[in-house]
Amino acid sequence: MTLASGIHLIADLACTRGLGDAGLIEAALRAAAEAAHVRVLGVNLHHFGPEMGVTGVALLAESHISIHTWPEEGVAAVDVFVCGAQADPDAALAVIAAALGGRVVFRQAVARLGARRGI
Amino acid sequence: MTLASGIHLIADLACTRGLGDAGLIEAALRAAAEAAHVRVLGVNLHHFGPEMGVTGVALLAESHISIHTWPEEGVAAVDVFVCGAQADPDAALAVIAAALGGRVVFRQAVARLGARRGI
């Protein structure tokens, strides 16, 4: 567990593949964590059914990475919340985008807790 | 699974109790989902140890609710990502804040995917 200070990176992606493939998405979450220099405590996924989307969350020692996909709309919603100065959330996002043939159509980085002033 | 359109509510809380109580936090996540009118697929928690924080995520049919707590700093980071017009993320946040004796010190609501224009 790290200090209560982090970056919460939020991104929406337009994707070309893999959005209904739970195995690919689990592998992408694990590879994203490795790229971000964070430690995975566990990965939990739910596949909504054939041709349907996947919800997945990697619990991290440094917070979490989540993804929700909609194959029927060709989009995914990702968030990467990481605490600790060594963590690189954009590296995680790049790995997920590459795995899904994705283009980032929205990105916002939100400073959380001690990364803002006044708390 | 709902349409790819949602609200991602992000909040940091200053809290007075319960930050190291995994049972309380799991119950708060489930009560928060009920208050928000969303359906829980599963809840996963990690307790970092006695006197230490908890990371918890509720996977929802409508996306997710997460919480990360730091008892030693008296703070929690919450996010409530919900898709579907009937979902009420602020109701979920209020339930979590009440369970932890929490005061919201930061709140931002981010429109995701189809809730923005242009995607």
XYZ file of N, CA, C and O in Angstrom, chain A residues 1-5 8 10-14 39 41 44-46 48 52-57 59-64 66 68-70 72-73 75-79 81 83 105-106 108 110-114 116 119, chain B residues 1-5 8 10-14 39 41 44-46 48 52-57 59-64 66 68-70 72-73 75-79 81 83 105-106 108 110-114 116 119:
416
model
N 0.864 -1.191 0.000
C 0.000 0.000 0.000
C 0.895 1.233 0.000
O 1.852 1.306 0.759
N 0.571 2.150 -0.857
C 1.375 3.357 -1.014
C 0.693 4.534 -0.323
O -0.392 4.407 0.213
N 1.319 5.681 -0.346
C 0.713 6.878 0.223
C -0.555 7.253 -0.528
O -0.720 6.923 -1.701
N -1.421 7.976 0.181
C -2.699 8.397 -0.390
C -2.481 9.595 -1.304
O -2.786 10.731 -0.967
N -1.948 9.313 -2.470
C -1.644 10.357 -3.438
C -1.487 9.669 -4.774
O -0.686 8.738 -4.903
N -5.372 9.530 -11.418
C -6.468 8.714 -11.941
C -6.650 9.097 -13.407
O -7.152 10.168 -13.714
N -8.345 8.586 -16.912
C -9.624 8.132 -17.464
C -9.554 8.259 -18.975
O -9.146 9.309 -19.480
N -9.956 7.207 -19.684
C -9.889 7.273 -21.146
C -10.998 6.451 -21.785
O -11.336 5.369 -21.305
N -11.527 6.979 -22.871
C -12.463 6.249 -23.724
C -11.760 5.944 -25.034
O -11.044 6.803 -25.585
N -11.968 4.713 -25.537
C -11.252 4.267 -26.731
C -12.241 3.802 -27.793
O -13.225 3.126 -27.478
N -11.953 4.122 -29.043
C -12.619 3.508 -30.192
C -11.709 2.367 -30.641
O -10.527 2.586 -30.912
N 1.758 -3.444 -9.084
C 1.660 -4.859 -8.716
C 0.203 -5.297 -8.659
O -0.609 -4.696 -7.948
N -2.836 -7.485 -7.517
C -3.281 -8.341 -6.422
C -4.248 -9.399 -6.935
O -4.328 -10.494 -6.373
N -10.370 -9.590 -11.846
C -11.724 -10.134 -11.879
C -12.412 -9.658 -13.147
O -12.370 -8.467 -13.467
N -13.040 -10.627 -13.827
C -13.694 -10.292 -15.096
C -15.112 -10.829 -15.120
O -15.414 -11.843 -14.489
N -15.939 -10.169 -15.885
C -17.271 -10.668 -16.177
C -17.510 -10.493 -17.669
O -17.374 -9.384 -18.199
N -20.289 -10.627 -20.530
C -21.742 -10.534 -20.554
C -22.398 -11.546 -21.498
O -23.613 -11.700 -21.463
N -20.845 -10.156 -26.718
C -21.135 -9.047 -25.812
C -19.864 -8.586 -25.109
O -18.779 -9.133 -25.308
N -20.025 -7.597 -24.281
C -18.878 -6.933 -23.684
C -18.295 -7.643 -22.481
O -18.800 -8.664 -21.996
N -17.208 -7.073 -21.997
C -16.470 -7.592 -20.852
C -16.256 -6.435 -19.872
O -15.954 -5.312 -20.286
N -16.426 -6.739 -18.603
C -16.025 -5.823 -17.537
C -14.873 -6.482 -16.801
O -14.976 -7.654 -16.425
N -13.796 -5.758 -16.630
C -12.656 -6.334 -15.929
C -12.001 -5.313 -15.033
O -11.932 -4.129 -15.377
N -11.548 -5.788 -13.864
C -10.828 -4.909 -12.941
C -9.610 -5.637 -12.405
O -9.713 -6.786 -11.958
N -7.200 -5.364 -9.377
C -6.886 -4.719 -8.101
C -5.373 -4.653 -7.990
O -4.679 -5.645 -8.211
N -4.887 -3.472 -7.649
C -3.450 -3.243 -7.552
C -3.046 -2.915 -6.119
O -3.861 -2.375 -5.351
N -1.799 -3.179 -5.785
C -1.262 -2.646 -4.526
C -1.326 -1.129 -4.556
O -1.369 -0.476 -3.511
N -1.369 -0.557 -5.753
C -1.368 0.905 -5.939
C -2.718 1.448 -6.389
O -2.801 2.559 -6.884
N -3.813 0.714 -6.275
C -5.207 1.097 -6.546
C -5.837 0.162 -7.597
O -5.995 -1.015 -7.304
N -6.179 0.603 -8.820
C -6.839 -0.325 -9.734
C -6.716 0.111 -11.198
O -6.441 1.275 -11.502
N -9.373 -0.538 -14.525
C -10.631 -1.160 -14.957
C -10.834 -0.961 -16.439
O -10.297 -0.020 -17.052
N -14.246 -1.534 -19.367
C -15.592 -1.966 -19.728
C -15.670 -1.853 -21.244
O -15.305 -0.801 -21.803
N -16.129 -2.905 -21.898
C -16.141 -2.894 -23.365
C -17.552 -3.103 -23.918
O -18.384 -3.777 -23.303
N -17.781 -2.525 -25.090
C -19.041 -2.674 -25.830
C -18.683 -3.030 -27.283
O -18.535 -2.128 -28.136
N -20.477 -4.166 -29.610
C -21.511 -3.743 -30.551
C -21.389 -2.269 -30.919
O -21.923 -1.821 -31.931
N -20.665 -1.509 -30.113
C -20.455 -0.090 -30.408
C -18.993 0.216 -30.713
O -18.662 1.372 -31.044
N -16.387 0.315 -28.672
C -15.772 1.236 -27.707
C -15.415 0.520 -26.403
O -15.981 -0.535 -26.067
N -14.478 1.132 -25.701
C -14.088 0.669 -24.375
C -13.865 1.881 -23.481
O -13.404 2.934 -23.940
N -14.188 1.715 -22.202
C -13.926 2.737 -21.185
C -12.880 2.168 -20.234
O -13.054 1.077 -19.700
N -11.819 2.926 -20.043
C -10.687 2.460 -19.226
C -10.452 3.467 -18.119
O -10.603 4.682 -18.332
N -10.094 2.992 -16.929
C -9.498 3.901 -15.960
C -8.323 3.233 -15.276
O -8.312 2.033 -15.046
N -5.984 3.980 -12.048
C -5.775 4.786 -10.843
C -4.551 4.209 -10.141
O -4.575 3.068 -9.683
N -1.196 4.963 -7.421
C -0.508 5.760 -6.413
C 0.970 5.401 -6.452
O 1.336 4.285 -6.812
N -10.044 8.429 -27.708
C -10.893 9.536 -28.160
C -11.195 10.513 -27.026
O -11.730 11.601 -27.264
N -10.867 10.104 -25.818
C -11.023 10.995 -24.653
C -10.022 10.567 -23.607
O -9.846 9.371 -23.361
N -8.458 12.037 -19.686
C -8.350 13.038 -18.626
C -7.574 12.426 -17.474
O -7.831 11.280 -17.074
N -6.759 12.914 -13.534
C -7.276 13.602 -12.356
C -6.328 13.345 -11.185
O -6.055 12.189 -10.852
N -5.840 14.403 -10.565
C -5.009 14.262 -9.367
C -5.900 13.871 -8.193
O -6.939 14.501 -7.975
N -5.512 12.824 -7.468
C -6.324 12.335 -6.358
C -5.619 12.557 -5.027
O -4.397 12.452 -4.923
N -6.390 12.840 -4.015
C -5.926 12.914 -2.627
C -4.710 13.821 -2.494
O -4.768 14.988 -2.881
N -3.614 13.300 -1.956
C -2.458 14.145 -1.694
C -1.812 14.736 -2.931
O -1.002 15.662 -2.835
N -3.379 16.419 -4.993
C -3.908 17.772 -5.022
C -3.370 18.497 -3.792
O -2.867 17.900 -2.858
N -5.313 18.757 1.066
C -5.850 17.627 1.820
C -4.698 16.946 2.544
O -3.618 16.842 2.003
N -25.966 -5.645 -19.432
C -25.059 -4.653 -20.006
C -25.901 -3.545 -20.631
O -26.856 -3.803 -21.338
N -25.526 -2.341 -20.334
C -26.276 -1.183 -20.812
C -25.538 -0.546 -21.983
O -24.457 -0.963 -22.362
N -26.109 0.492 -22.545
C -25.457 1.221 -23.626
C -24.161 1.858 -23.146
O -23.994 2.139 -21.965
N -23.263 2.090 -24.115
C -21.965 2.697 -23.804
C -22.122 4.186 -23.604
O -21.776 4.997 -24.464
N -22.655 4.549 -22.464
C -22.897 5.950 -22.142
C -23.071 6.023 -20.635
O -23.909 5.317 -20.074
N -19.105 8.998 -14.747
C -18.037 8.494 -13.877
C -17.830 9.540 -12.788
O -17.272 10.603 -13.039
N -16.113 10.754 -9.458
C -14.851 10.578 -8.737
C -14.897 11.438 -7.491
O -15.251 12.620 -7.570
N -14.541 10.862 -6.348
C -14.592 11.645 -5.109
C -13.520 11.195 -4.135
O -13.239 10.000 -4.010
N -12.935 12.166 -3.445
C -12.029 11.899 -2.334
C -12.740 12.318 -1.056
O -13.399 13.366 -1.009
N -12.579 11.499 -0.012
C -13.288 11.727 1.241
C -12.313 11.795 2.411
O -11.360 11.009 2.477
N -12.577 12.704 3.321
C -11.927 12.705 4.639
C -12.878 11.980 5.578
O -14.048 12.370 5.695
N -26.888 -3.091 -10.435
C -26.862 -4.507 -10.058
C -25.422 -4.981 -9.877
O -24.604 -4.846 -10.793
N -22.508 -7.577 -9.765
C -22.112 -8.883 -10.289
C -21.197 -9.592 -9.306
O -21.168 -10.820 -9.245
N -15.027 -7.630 -4.852
C -13.697 -8.147 -4.533
C -12.974 -7.139 -3.661
O -12.956 -5.948 -3.972
N -12.393 -7.665 -2.575
C -11.701 -6.779 -1.633
C -10.309 -7.304 -1.336
O -10.068 -8.516 -1.375
N -9.441 -6.389 -0.989
C -8.122 -6.736 -0.470
C -7.846 -5.856 0.741
O -7.926 -4.634 0.646
N -5.055 -4.695 3.325
C -3.590 -4.672 3.312
C -2.976 -5.113 4.635
O -1.771 -5.321 4.707
N -4.406 -1.256 8.491
C -4.072 -0.753 7.155
C -5.335 -0.637 6.298
O -6.432 -0.965 6.729
N -5.141 -0.203 5.080
C -6.254 0.129 4.215
C -6.891 -1.053 3.521
O -6.439 -2.201 3.629
N -7.949 -0.740 2.813
C -8.723 -1.722 2.057
C -8.901 -1.195 0.644
O -9.133 0.005 0.445
N -8.765 -2.098 -0.320
C -9.136 -1.815 -1.701
C -10.325 -2.696 -2.032
O -10.283 -3.896 -1.780
N -11.361 -2.095 -2.553
C -12.538 -2.889 -2.889
C -13.157 -2.417 -4.178
O -13.173 -1.207 -4.461
N -13.643 -3.378 -4.973
C -14.327 -3.038 -6.214
C -15.587 -3.880 -6.338
O -15.542 -5.097 -6.161
N -18.021 -5.020 -9.122
C -18.325 -5.086 -10.556
C -19.837 -5.005 -10.707
O -20.576 -5.718 -10.028
N -20.277 -4.146 -11.593
C -21.703 -3.926 -11.804
C -22.105 -4.324 -13.218
O -21.276 -4.271 -14.137
N -23.358 -4.648 -13.397
C -23.891 -4.789 -14.755
C -23.754 -3.460 -15.492
O -23.697 -3.428 -16.721
N -23.661 -2.371 -14.718
C -23.597 -1.008 -15.288
C -22.210 -0.380 -15.161
O -22.079 0.836 -15.272
N -21.167 -1.116 -14.882
C -19.755 -0.710 -14.809
C -19.162 -1.033 -13.431
O -19.074 -2.208 -13.096
N -18.770 -0.062 -12.592
C -18.146 -0.445 -11.316
C -18.226 0.662 -10.270
O -18.440 1.827 -10.592
N -15.557 1.604 -7.023
C -14.326 1.217 -6.324
C -14.098 2.119 -5.124
O -14.586 3.261 -5.067
N -10.678 2.896 -2.268
C -9.349 2.645 -1.719
C -9.245 3.487 -0.453
O -9.558 4.689 -0.492
N -8.819 2.878 0.648
C -8.790 3.612 1.915
C -7.387 3.638 2.518
O -6.595 2.707 2.337
N -7.112 4.703 3.250
C -5.847 4.889 3.977
C -6.192 5.308 5.405
O -6.289 6.532 5.693
N -4.445 5.391 8.012
C -3.376 6.179 8.645
C -3.424 7.642 8.232
O -2.841 8.501 8.897
N -4.119 7.929 7.139
C -4.256 9.321 6.698
C -5.707 9.814 6.787
O -5.977 10.983 6.486
N -8.329 9.011 4.945
C -8.907 9.363 3.646
C -9.319 8.113 2.859
O -8.815 7.010 3.095
N -10.238 8.340 1.929
C -10.666 7.305 1.000
C -10.849 7.919 -0.375
O -11.243 9.083 -0.497
N -10.543 7.129 -1.396
C -10.765 7.526 -2.787
C -11.850 6.618 -3.348
O -11.740 5.390 -3.258
N -12.887 7.229 -3.903
C -14.042 6.481 -4.401
C -14.258 6.818 -5.862
O -14.038 7.968 -6.274
N -14.646 5.827 -6.667
C -15.211 6.168 -7.963
C -16.419 5.309 -8.248
O -16.493 4.147 -7.849
N -18.756 4.466 -11.453
C -18.950 4.582 -12.903
C -20.203 3.797 -13.242
O -20.240 2.576 -13.070
N -23.545 3.266 -16.014
C -24.203 3.487 -17.294
C -25.701 3.263 -17.104
O -26.116 2.497 -16.249
N -14.298 15.865 0.009
C -13.393 17.017 -0.126
C -13.062 17.299 -1.594
O -12.474 18.336 -1.917
N -13.425 16.368 -2.452
C -13.234 16.556 -3.894
C -14.278 15.719 -4.601
O -14.514 14.563 -4.224
N -15.798 15.110 -8.764
C -15.876 15.468 -10.180
C -16.699 14.407 -10.888
O -16.510 13.208 -10.679
N -17.535 12.920 -14.552
C -17.002 12.904 -15.916
C -17.977 12.146 -16.814
O -18.311 10.992 -16.543
N -18.420 12.787 -17.884
C -19.275 12.110 -18.866
C -18.418 11.152 -19.679
O -17.353 11.538 -20.183
N -18.862 9.898 -19.802
C -18.091 8.892 -20.524
C -18.804 8.455 -21.795
O -20.036 8.402 -21.842
N -18.033 8.156 -22.824
C -18.519 7.558 -24.065
C -19.701 8.347 -24.635
O -19.583 9.538 -24.870
N -20.826 7.677 -24.845
C -21.946 8.330 -25.504
C -22.556 9.479 -24.730
O -23.332 10.274 -25.284
N -20.885 11.896 -23.758
C -20.276 13.064 -24.379
C -20.803 13.139 -25.816
O -21.365 12.176 -26.338
N -18.931 10.871 -30.115
C -18.442 9.492 -30.215
C -19.623 8.589 -30.533
O -20.722 8.841 -30.097
